[in-house]
Amino acid sequence: MNNDFLWWRDGVIYQIYPRSFADSNGDGIGDLPGITGKLDYLAQLGIDAIWLSPFYPSPQADFGYDVSDYKNVDPLFGTLADFDQLVAEAHRRGIRVVVDLVLNHTSNQHPWFLESRSSRDNPKRDWYLWREKPNNWQSVFGGSGWEWDQTTGAYYFHMFLKEQPDVNWRNPQVRREMLDVFRFWAERGVDGFRLDVFNVYFKHPDFPNNPRKAGLALRAFDRQWHLYDIDQPEMHPLLTEIRALLDQYPQRYAVGETFIATPEKAASYCGPDKLHAAFNFDFLFRKFSAADFAEGILKWEQALGESGWPNYVLSNHDQPRSATRYAKGEDDARVKVALGMLLTLRGTPFLYYGEEIGMRDITLKRHEIQDPPGKYYWPFYKGRDGCRSPMQWDDSPYAGFSNAKPWLPVHPNYTQRNVAVQQNDPHSLFRFVQQLLALRKAYPALQRGTLRFLLPPKPGILAYERTLNEQRMVVLLNFTEQVKTVGVSSPVGSSAGQVLLSTHGVQESALNRPMQVHPYEVRIILA
Ligand code: NOJ
């Protein structure tokens, strides 16, 4: 029985980058009906919620993270009716829908900005951050954060592209409009929100220069201490207001993308009157090492304390994929260990589309690069296109993603690495993930049970138990290519543990006696 199931705490959230998931109308760009057509696949995989990267009307300067209308769907991706259908069909399958709200900035083609820039006395002038002179604040995507605008002879601030002007959250009308965006989508049945760079919303009202930070970072942005352009105290009461709004609807959820995250900072924005969750991104930068991951887990657990609920991410649309970082060639053994950990820790796991089949990043030539920061910083940084390539469904042309040439190339490994092949292979990564998701559903200890490490992580093994009431699960993850011997005691004195999953076909685990764990084995035992 799993009656206490709370979707955002106990479930698994699957991120979809709509441009790259499934193209239903043959224009080489994925769309909402394409996603609807794959809901049976997602239900079969066993995920509980989808998070959709932006699908709103947008000039696509930052591929949808530059929004020109918060309450509609870009014709590239479909219509509002398509969206409603997607939500209805997802709900019919027990899948929740999380949308991405990009409220720090709009597109420079948003009617608000067009008005704001039109004259100094326009009623929306104060909706953006206009100054006579720039200060030293930088754009993350390169260059000064201030753009000269000829019409009124003034500068506006943009933390990202110049096509993404930051709004002025101190203006009460802006605040009202933005809160209304939550209401609009909540009323349409949306279950949750991912808040793009929420901790950038407020800037210091006096615009002081940021102090310089020593070091040789590539981006000028990273050679400053960001004291005045992010993490201003006004964010806390705003989050309380957002939470009160969400709590007017049943089981709504908000997860914030913490900009320049640390576990402590992310945790400080979470709580019963703030966000349900915030990303800390720790795992995206960890080596493939048991000790390294254990350190990240402990830090996160400590920062959140008793009341906070962790979340874990190994891949997203901004960083190289987990398989690209951890796998050796096309072998998925190490990816299984990483995903075995992601899906059995105490905290909400986020999977990124294609992670379940171990998609690797594509590599692009300079002229093929689409991502603006990739163009700006090339060759020192090649941008984020690598992890955004089309989903590999089967071995037909364009991997079954589209019948036209896709907006980004398909990875050349698609003829062997695709959903169809892996669904038919009992040892595939897909089948492993599917099995893990089924285990999570069958054993609530894997969802909301407590977490306790069983061994010091140094020898290359992560071993932990998850306990809920009488249910005790032991998870063993061998991060090395050597056989490891570990001893795990059984509290009830019984020595037989039932092996529920082993990547190496192990069927019995005698607890209380040393156990041999195979190279890169994932083993889950009901103790
Ligand atoms: C963070 C998003 O994840 C990223 O993709 C985007 O470019 C920036 N925010 C700007 O919205």
Coordinates of C-alpha atoms and ligand atoms in Angstrom, one line a residue:
M1 CA 0.0 0.0 0.0
N2 CA 1.3 3.4 -0.9
N3 CA -1.5 5.7 0.2
D4 CA 0.7 8.5 1.3
F5 CA 2.2 9.1 -2.1
L6 CA 3.0 12.7 -2.7
W7 CA 4.0 13.1 -6.3
W8 CA 6.7 15.7 -6.1
R9 CA 8.4 14.1 -3.1
D10 CA 8.0 10.4 -4.0
G11 CA 7.8 10.6 -7.7
V12 CA 10.4 10.9 -10.5
I13 CA 10.3 14.1 -12.7
Y14 CA 11.4 13.8 -16.3
Q15 CA 12.6 16.9 -18.1
I16 CA 11.6 17.3 -21.7
Y17 CA 13.3 19.9 -24.0
P18 CA 10.3 20.3 -26.4
R19 CA 12.4 21.2 -29.4
S20 CA 14.2 17.9 -29.3
F21 CA 11.7 15.3 -28.0
A22 CA 9.3 14.4 -30.9
D23 CA 8.3 16.3 -34.0
S24 CA 4.7 15.7 -35.1
N25 CA 4.5 18.1 -38.0
G26 CA 7.7 17.5 -39.9
D27 CA 9.4 20.8 -39.5
G28 CA 12.5 19.4 -37.7
I29 CA 11.5 20.9 -34.4
G30 CA 9.8 18.9 -31.6
D31 CA 6.3 20.1 -30.5
L32 CA 3.5 19.5 -27.9
P33 CA 1.5 17.0 -30.0
G34 CA 4.8 15.1 -30.4
I35 CA 5.1 14.9 -26.6
T36 CA 1.4 13.9 -26.2
G37 CA 2.1 11.0 -28.7
K38 CA 4.9 9.8 -26.4
L39 CA 3.0 9.8 -23.1
D40 CA 2.4 6.0 -23.3
Y41 CA 6.1 5.6 -23.6
L42 CA 6.7 7.7 -20.5
A43 CA 4.0 5.9 -18.6
Q44 CA 5.6 2.6 -19.6
L45 CA 9.0 3.9 -18.4
G46 CA 7.3 4.7 -15.0
I47 CA 8.0 8.4 -14.5
D48 CA 5.5 10.4 -12.4
A49 CA 5.8 14.0 -13.9
I50 CA 7.2 15.8 -16.8
W51 CA 8.8 19.2 -16.7
L52 CA 8.6 21.0 -20.0
S53 CA 11.3 23.6 -20.9
P54 CA 9.6 26.7 -22.4
F55 CA 7.1 26.4 -25.2
Y56 CA 5.7 30.0 -25.1
P57 CA 5.7 32.4 -28.0
S58 CA 9.3 33.5 -28.4
P59 CA 11.8 34.7 -31.0
Q60 CA 13.9 31.7 -29.9
A61 CA 17.0 33.8 -29.3
D62 CA 17.7 31.6 -26.3
F63 CA 15.5 28.8 -27.6
G64 CA 12.4 29.7 -25.7
Y65 CA 14.1 31.2 -22.6
D66 CA 13.2 34.6 -24.1
V67 CA 9.4 34.7 -23.8
S68 CA 7.3 37.2 -25.7
D69 CA 3.9 36.1 -24.2
Y70 CA 3.6 34.2 -21.0
K71 CA 0.1 33.0 -21.6
N72 CA 0.2 31.2 -24.9
V73 CA 2.0 28.6 -27.0
D74 CA 4.5 29.3 -29.8
P75 CA 3.1 28.1 -33.2
L76 CA 6.4 26.2 -33.5
F77 CA 5.2 24.0 -30.6
G78 CA 1.4 24.0 -31.2
T79 CA -1.6 25.8 -29.7
L80 CA -3.1 26.3 -26.3
A81 CA -5.6 23.6 -27.3
D82 CA -2.6 21.2 -27.9
F83 CA -1.3 22.1 -24.4
D84 CA -4.7 21.4 -22.8
Q85 CA -4.8 18.1 -24.5
L86 CA -1.3 17.3 -23.4
V87 CA -2.3 18.0 -19.8
A88 CA -5.5 16.0 -20.0
E89 CA -3.7 13.0 -21.6
A90 CA -0.9 13.2 -19.1
H91 CA -3.3 13.3 -16.2
R92 CA -5.3 10.4 -17.6
R93 CA -2.1 8.4 -17.2
G94 CA -1.3 9.7 -13.7
I95 CA 1.5 11.9 -15.0
R96 CA 1.8 15.5 -13.6
V97 CA 2.9 18.5 -15.6
V98 CA 5.5 21.0 -14.6
V99 CA 6.0 24.1 -16.7
D100 CA 9.1 26.4 -16.8
L101 CA 8.5 30.0 -15.9
V102 CA 11.1 32.4 -17.1
L103 CA 10.2 35.5 -15.1
N104 CA 13.6 37.2 -14.5
H105 CA 13.6 38.5 -18.0
T106 CA 11.3 38.7 -21.1
S107 CA 12.2 38.7 -24.7
N108 CA 13.1 42.1 -26.2
Q109 CA 10.1 41.5 -28.5
H110 CA 7.6 41.2 -25.6
P111 CA 5.0 44.0 -25.9
W112 CA 6.0 45.2 -22.4
F113 CA 9.5 45.8 -23.5
L114 CA 8.5 47.3 -26.9
E115 CA 6.4 49.8 -24.9
S116 CA 9.1 50.4 -22.2
R117 CA 11.8 51.2 -24.7
S118 CA 9.5 53.5 -26.8
S119 CA 9.8 56.6 -24.7
R120 CA 11.0 57.8 -21.3
D121 CA 7.5 58.6 -20.2
N122 CA 5.9 55.4 -21.3
P123 CA 3.8 53.9 -18.5
K124 CA 5.8 50.7 -18.7
R125 CA 9.2 52.5 -18.7
D126 CA 9.8 51.4 -15.1
W127 CA 9.0 47.7 -15.9
Y128 CA 12.6 47.2 -16.9
L129 CA 16.0 48.4 -15.5
W130 CA 17.0 51.5 -17.4
R131 CA 20.1 53.6 -16.5
E132 CA 21.9 56.6 -17.8
K133 CA 25.3 54.9 -17.2
P134 CA 26.3 51.3 -17.0
N135 CA 27.9 49.9 -13.8
N136 CA 30.3 47.0 -13.9
W137 CA 27.6 44.2 -14.0
Q138 CA 28.2 41.6 -16.6
S139 CA 26.1 39.4 -18.8
V140 CA 26.6 35.6 -18.1
F141 CA 26.5 35.0 -21.9
G142 CA 29.3 37.5 -22.5
G143 CA 30.1 41.2 -22.4
S144 CA 28.6 44.0 -20.3
G145 CA 25.1 43.4 -18.9
W146 CA 24.1 46.9 -20.2
E147 CA 22.8 47.5 -23.7
W148 CA 22.6 51.0 -25.2
D149 CA 19.2 51.7 -26.6
Q150 CA 19.1 54.4 -29.2
T151 CA 15.4 55.3 -29.1
T152 CA 15.6 56.9 -25.7
G153 CA 19.4 57.2 -25.3
A154 CA 19.7 55.0 -22.2
Y155 CA 21.0 51.6 -21.2
Y156 CA 18.9 48.5 -20.1
F157 CA 20.2 45.6 -18.1
H158 CA 20.2 42.0 -19.3
M159 CA 21.8 39.2 -17.2
F160 CA 21.6 36.9 -20.2
L161 CA 21.4 37.9 -23.9
K162 CA 20.7 41.5 -24.9
E163 CA 17.5 39.9 -26.4
Q164 CA 16.5 39.0 -22.8
P165 CA 16.0 42.3 -20.8
D166 CA 15.6 41.8 -17.1
V167 CA 12.3 43.1 -15.7
N168 CA 12.0 45.3 -12.7
W169 CA 10.4 43.1 -10.0
R170 CA 10.2 46.1 -7.6
N171 CA 7.5 47.6 -9.8
P172 CA 4.1 46.5 -8.3
Q173 CA 2.5 46.1 -11.7
V174 CA 5.2 43.8 -12.9
R175 CA 4.8 41.8 -9.7
R176 CA 1.1 41.5 -10.2
E177 CA 1.4 40.5 -13.8
M178 CA 4.0 37.8 -13.0
L179 CA 2.0 36.3 -10.2
D180 CA -0.9 36.2 -12.6
V181 CA 1.2 33.9 -14.8
F182 CA 1.2 31.3 -12.1
R183 CA -2.6 31.6 -11.7
F184 CA -3.1 31.3 -15.5
W185 CA -1.3 28.0 -15.7
A186 CA -2.5 26.6 -12.4
E187 CA -6.1 27.2 -13.6
R188 CA -5.3 25.2 -16.7
G189 CA -4.4 22.3 -14.6
V190 CA -0.6 22.6 -14.4
D191 CA 0.8 20.8 -11.3
G192 CA 4.1 22.6 -10.8
F193 CA 6.5 25.2 -11.9
R194 CA 10.2 25.3 -12.5
L195 CA 11.4 28.8 -11.9
D196 CA 14.2 29.9 -14.2
V197 CA 17.0 31.7 -12.2
F198 CA 14.5 32.9 -9.6
N199 CA 17.3 34.3 -7.3
V200 CA 18.2 36.8 -9.9
Y201 CA 14.8 38.5 -9.9
F202 CA 15.8 41.4 -7.6
K203 CA 18.9 43.6 -8.1
H204 CA 20.2 46.1 -5.5
P205 CA 18.1 49.3 -5.9
D206 CA 21.2 51.5 -6.0
F207 CA 23.1 49.4 -8.6
P208 CA 26.5 49.5 -6.8
N209 CA 29.4 47.9 -8.7
N210 CA 30.2 44.3 -7.8
P211 CA 33.6 43.8 -6.2
R212 CA 36.3 42.1 -8.3
K213 CA 37.2 38.5 -7.6
A214 CA 40.7 37.4 -8.1
G215 CA 41.4 34.6 -10.5
L216 CA 41.6 33.7 -14.2
A217 CA 38.1 32.7 -15.0
L218 CA 37.2 32.7 -18.7
R219 CA 34.1 34.8 -18.3
A220 CA 34.3 38.3 -17.0
F221 CA 31.1 37.5 -15.2
D222 CA 33.0 35.0 -13.0
R223 CA 35.7 37.6 -12.1
Q224 CA 33.2 39.4 -9.8
W225 CA 31.6 38.7 -6.5
H226 CA 27.8 38.9 -7.2
L227 CA 26.8 40.8 -4.2
Y228 CA 24.4 43.2 -5.8
D229 CA 22.9 41.5 -8.9
I230 CA 21.7 38.3 -7.4
D231 CA 20.3 36.9 -4.0
Q232 CA 18.8 40.2 -2.8
P233 CA 16.7 39.9 0.5
E234 CA 13.5 40.9 -1.3
M235 CA 13.3 37.4 -2.8
H236 CA 12.3 35.7 0.5
P237 CA 9.0 37.6 1.0
L238 CA 8.2 37.2 -2.7
L239 CA 8.6 33.4 -2.4
T240 CA 6.2 33.5 0.5
E241 CA 3.7 35.2 -1.6
I242 CA 4.2 32.8 -4.5
R243 CA 3.8 29.8 -2.1
A244 CA 0.6 31.3 -0.6
L245 CA -0.8 31.5 -4.2
L246 CA 0.2 27.9 -5.0
D247 CA -1.3 26.6 -1.8
Q248 CA -4.7 27.8 -2.9
Y249 CA -4.6 24.8 -5.3
P250 CA -4.2 21.2 -4.2
Q251 CA -0.7 19.6 -4.5
R252 CA 0.9 22.3 -6.5
Y253 CA 4.8 22.5 -6.5
A254 CA 7.5 24.9 -7.3
V255 CA 11.2 24.1 -7.8
G256 CA 13.6 26.9 -8.3
E257 CA 16.7 27.0 -10.5
T258 CA 19.3 28.4 -8.1
F259 CA 21.7 30.6 -10.0
I260 CA 25.3 30.2 -8.8
A261 CA 24.1 27.5 -6.4
T262 CA 25.5 26.1 -3.3
P263 CA 23.7 23.6 -1.1
E264 CA 23.3 26.2 1.7
K265 CA 22.0 28.8 -0.6
A266 CA 19.5 26.5 -2.3
A267 CA 18.3 25.3 1.1
S268 CA 17.8 28.8 2.3
Y269 CA 15.1 29.3 -0.4
C270 CA 13.1 26.1 0.6
G271 CA 10.6 25.6 3.3
P272 CA 6.9 25.4 4.1
D273 CA 6.4 29.1 3.3
K274 CA 8.9 29.2 0.4
L275 CA 9.8 26.9 -2.4
H276 CA 9.1 23.2 -2.2
A277 CA 12.5 22.6 -3.7
A278 CA 15.5 24.3 -5.3
F279 CA 18.3 22.8 -7.4
N280 CA 21.9 22.8 -6.0
F281 CA 23.4 21.1 -9.2
D282 CA 26.1 19.4 -7.1
F283 CA 26.0 16.1 -9.0
L284 CA 26.5 17.8 -12.3
F285 CA 30.1 18.6 -11.3
R286 CA 31.1 15.5 -9.4
K287 CA 33.7 13.0 -10.5
F288 CA 32.7 9.3 -10.9
S289 CA 33.7 8.4 -7.4
A290 CA 31.8 7.0 -4.4
A291 CA 33.6 9.3 -2.0
D292 CA 32.9 12.3 -4.1
F293 CA 29.2 11.7 -4.4
A294 CA 28.9 10.8 -0.7
E295 CA 30.3 14.2 0.1
G296 CA 27.7 15.9 -2.1
I297 CA 24.9 13.9 -0.5
L298 CA 26.0 14.6 3.0
K299 CA 26.4 18.4 2.4
W300 CA 22.9 18.6 0.8
E301 CA 21.3 16.6 3.6
Q302 CA 23.0 18.8 6.2
A303 CA 22.1 22.0 4.5
L304 CA 18.4 21.0 4.2
G305 CA 18.2 19.7 7.8
E306 CA 15.3 17.6 9.0
S307 CA 12.5 19.4 7.3
G308 CA 13.8 20.1 3.8
W309 CA 13.4 17.5 1.0
P310 CA 16.4 16.9 -1.3
N311 CA 16.4 16.6 -5.0
Y312 CA 19.0 15.2 -7.4
V313 CA 19.9 16.0 -11.0
L314 CA 22.6 14.3 -13.1
S315 CA 21.7 16.0 -16.4
N316 CA 19.8 18.9 -17.8
H317 CA 19.7 21.1 -20.9
D318 CA 22.6 23.3 -19.8
Q319 CA 25.3 20.8 -19.0
P320 CA 27.0 17.7 -20.6
R321 CA 24.9 14.6 -20.1
S322 CA 25.6 12.1 -17.4
A323 CA 26.6 9.4 -19.9
T324 CA 29.0 11.8 -21.6
R325 CA 30.6 12.6 -18.3
Y326 CA 30.8 9.1 -16.8
A327 CA 30.6 6.4 -19.5
K328 CA 33.6 4.8 -21.1
G329 CA 32.8 4.7 -24.8
E330 CA 29.4 3.1 -25.5
D331 CA 29.5 0.9 -22.4
D332 CA 26.7 1.8 -20.0
A333 CA 28.0 0.0 -16.8
R334 CA 29.0 3.3 -15.2
V335 CA 25.9 5.0 -16.2
K336 CA 23.9 2.3 -14.5
V337 CA 25.8 3.0 -11.3
A338 CA 25.1 6.7 -11.5
L339 CA 21.4 6.3 -12.3
G340 CA 21.2 3.5 -9.7
M341 CA 22.3 6.1 -7.2
L342 CA 20.1 8.9 -8.5
L343 CA 17.0 6.7 -8.3
T344 CA 17.5 5.3 -4.8
L345 CA 18.7 8.3 -2.8
R346 CA 16.4 10.2 -0.4
G347 CA 15.2 13.0 -2.6
T348 CA 13.2 13.7 -5.8
P349 CA 15.2 12.4 -8.8
F350 CA 15.1 14.4 -12.0
L351 CA 15.8 12.5 -15.3
Y352 CA 16.6 14.3 -18.5
Y353 CA 15.1 13.1 -21.7
G354 CA 17.2 10.4 -23.3
E355 CA 19.1 9.8 -20.1
E356 CA 17.2 6.5 -19.7
I357 CA 18.8 5.2 -22.9
G358 CA 22.2 6.8 -22.1
M359 CA 22.2 9.4 -24.9
R360 CA 25.6 11.0 -25.3
D361 CA 26.3 14.6 -26.3
I362 CA 26.8 15.4 -30.0
T363 CA 29.9 17.3 -31.1
L364 CA 29.5 20.1 -33.5
K365 CA 31.7 22.0 -35.9
R366 CA 31.9 25.7 -35.3
H367 CA 29.4 26.6 -38.1
E368 CA 26.9 24.2 -36.7
I369 CA 26.7 25.7 -33.2
Q370 CA 23.3 27.2 -32.4
D371 CA 23.7 28.2 -28.8
P372 CA 24.5 31.9 -28.4
P373 CA 27.1 31.5 -25.5
G374 CA 28.7 28.7 -27.6
K375 CA 29.2 31.2 -30.4
Y376 CA 30.5 33.9 -28.1
Y377 CA 33.0 31.9 -26.2
W378 CA 34.1 29.4 -28.9
P379 CA 36.6 27.6 -28.8
F380 CA 37.0 27.9 -25.0
Y381 CA 33.4 26.9 -24.4
K382 CA 31.3 25.3 -27.1
G383 CA 27.8 25.9 -25.7
R384 CA 24.9 23.7 -24.7
D385 CA 23.9 22.2 -28.1
G386 CA 25.7 19.0 -27.2
C387 CA 23.1 17.8 -24.7
R388 CA 20.1 19.0 -26.7
S389 CA 20.2 16.7 -29.7
P390 CA 17.0 14.9 -30.9
M391 CA 15.6 12.0 -28.9
Q392 CA 16.7 8.7 -30.3
W393 CA 13.5 6.6 -30.8
D394 CA 14.5 4.1 -33.4
D395 CA 17.0 3.4 -36.2
S396 CA 14.9 5.0 -39.0
P397 CA 16.3 8.2 -40.6
Y398 CA 16.6 11.1 -38.0
A399 CA 16.1 8.5 -35.3
G400 CA 12.3 8.5 -35.5
F401 CA 12.4 12.0 -34.1
S402 CA 11.1 13.7 -37.3
N403 CA 10.8 13.0 -41.0
A404 CA 12.6 16.2 -41.8
K405 CA 16.2 17.3 -41.0
P406 CA 16.2 18.2 -37.3
W407 CA 17.3 21.6 -36.0
L408 CA 20.3 19.9 -34.4
P409 CA 22.0 16.7 -35.8
V410 CA 21.1 13.3 -34.4
H411 CA 23.9 11.6 -32.6
P412 CA 25.6 9.1 -35.0
N413 CA 25.2 6.3 -32.5
Y414 CA 21.4 6.3 -33.0
T415 CA 21.3 3.2 -35.1
Q416 CA 22.4 1.1 -32.1
R417 CA 21.4 3.4 -29.3
N418 CA 17.7 4.0 -29.4
V419 CA 14.5 3.3 -27.5
A420 CA 13.3 0.5 -29.8
V421 CA 16.5 -1.5 -29.4
Q422 CA 16.7 -1.0 -25.7
Q423 CA 13.1 -1.9 -25.1
N424 CA 13.9 -5.3 -26.6
D425 CA 17.1 -5.9 -24.7
P426 CA 16.6 -7.2 -21.1
H427 CA 20.1 -5.9 -20.1
S428 CA 19.7 -2.4 -21.5
L429 CA 19.9 0.8 -19.6
F430 CA 16.3 1.5 -20.5
R431 CA 15.2 -1.8 -18.9
F432 CA 17.3 -1.1 -15.9
V433 CA 15.8 2.4 -15.3
Q434 CA 12.3 0.9 -15.9
Q435 CA 13.0 -1.8 -13.3
L436 CA 14.2 0.8 -10.8
L437 CA 11.2 3.0 -11.2
A438 CA 9.0 -0.1 -10.7
L439 CA 10.9 -0.9 -7.5
R440 CA 10.5 2.6 -6.2
K441 CA 6.7 2.2 -6.7
A442 CA 6.6 -1.1 -5.0
Y443 CA 8.8 -0.2 -2.0
P444 CA 8.0 3.2 -0.5
A445 CA 11.2 3.0 1.6
L446 CA 13.0 3.8 -1.7
Q447 CA 10.8 7.0 -2.0
R448 CA 10.5 8.6 1.4
G449 CA 12.5 6.3 3.7
T450 CA 15.3 7.6 5.8
L451 CA 18.9 7.4 4.5
R452 CA 21.9 6.0 6.4
F453 CA 25.3 5.3 5.0
L454 CA 26.5 1.8 5.9
L455 CA 30.2 2.0 5.1
P456 CA 32.8 4.8 4.8
P457 CA 32.7 5.5 1.0
K458 CA 36.5 5.6 0.5
P459 CA 36.9 2.1 -0.9
G460 CA 34.9 2.9 -4.0
I461 CA 31.6 1.5 -2.8
L462 CA 28.5 3.5 -1.8
A463 CA 26.4 1.4 0.6
Y464 CA 23.3 2.8 2.2
E465 CA 20.0 1.8 3.7
R466 CA 16.6 3.3 3.2
T467 CA 14.1 2.6 5.9
L468 CA 10.4 3.2 6.3
N469 CA 8.6 1.7 9.2
E470 CA 9.4 -2.0 8.9
Q471 CA 10.7 -1.8 5.4
R472 CA 14.5 -1.8 5.0
M473 CA 16.3 -1.7 1.7
V474 CA 20.1 -1.9 1.3
V475 CA 21.6 -0.3 -1.8
L476 CA 25.2 -1.3 -2.9
L477 CA 26.9 0.6 -5.7
N478 CA 30.3 -0.4 -6.8
F479 CA 32.0 2.6 -8.5
T480 CA 35.2 0.7 -9.4
E481 CA 36.2 -2.0 -11.8
Q482 CA 37.3 -4.3 -9.1
V483 CA 35.4 -6.8 -7.1
K484 CA 34.7 -5.4 -3.6
T485 CA 34.0 -7.2 -0.4
V486 CA 31.6 -5.6 2.0
G487 CA 29.9 -6.6 5.2
V488 CA 26.4 -5.3 5.9
S489 CA 24.7 -6.4 9.1
S490 CA 21.1 -7.3 9.4
P491 CA 19.4 -5.6 12.3
V492 CA 16.8 -8.3 12.8
G493 CA 19.5 -11.0 13.0
S494 CA 18.2 -12.8 9.9
S495 CA 20.9 -13.4 7.5
A496 CA 19.1 -13.8 4.2
G497 CA 18.4 -10.7 2.2
Q498 CA 16.2 -10.8 -0.8
V499 CA 18.0 -9.4 -3.8
L500 CA 15.4 -7.3 -5.7
L501 CA 17.8 -6.1 -8.4
S502 CA 21.4 -6.9 -9.4
T503 CA 23.0 -5.7 -12.6
H504 CA 25.1 -8.9 -12.4
G505 CA 22.4 -11.4 -11.8
V506 CA 23.3 -12.0 -8.2
Q507 CA 20.3 -13.8 -6.6
E508 CA 21.2 -14.2 -2.9
S509 CA 22.8 -11.9 -0.5
A510 CA 23.7 -13.3 2.9
L511 CA 23.7 -10.3 5.2
N512 CA 25.9 -10.6 8.3
R513 CA 28.6 -12.2 6.2
P514 CA 31.0 -10.5 3.8
M515 CA 29.5 -10.1 0.3
Q516 CA 31.3 -9.8 -3.0
V517 CA 30.1 -7.0 -5.1
H518 CA 31.0 -7.1 -8.8
P519 CA 32.7 -4.3 -10.8
Y520 CA 30.2 -1.6 -11.4
E521 CA 27.4 -3.6 -9.9
V522 CA 24.2 -2.1 -8.6
R523 CA 22.5 -4.3 -6.1
I524 CA 19.3 -3.6 -4.1
I525 CA 18.4 -5.9 -1.2
L526 CA 15.3 -6.1 0.8
A527 CA 16.9 -6.8 4.3
Ligands
NOJ1 C1 18.7 29.1 -17.1 C2 18.3 28.2 -18.1 O1 18.4 26.9 -17.6 C3 19.1 28.4 -19.4 O2 18.9 27.4 -20.4 C4 18.8 29.8 -19.9 O3 19.6 30.1 -21.0 C5 19.0 30.8 -18.8 N1 18.4 30.5 -17.6 C6 18.3 32.1 -19.2 O4 16.9 32.0 -19.1

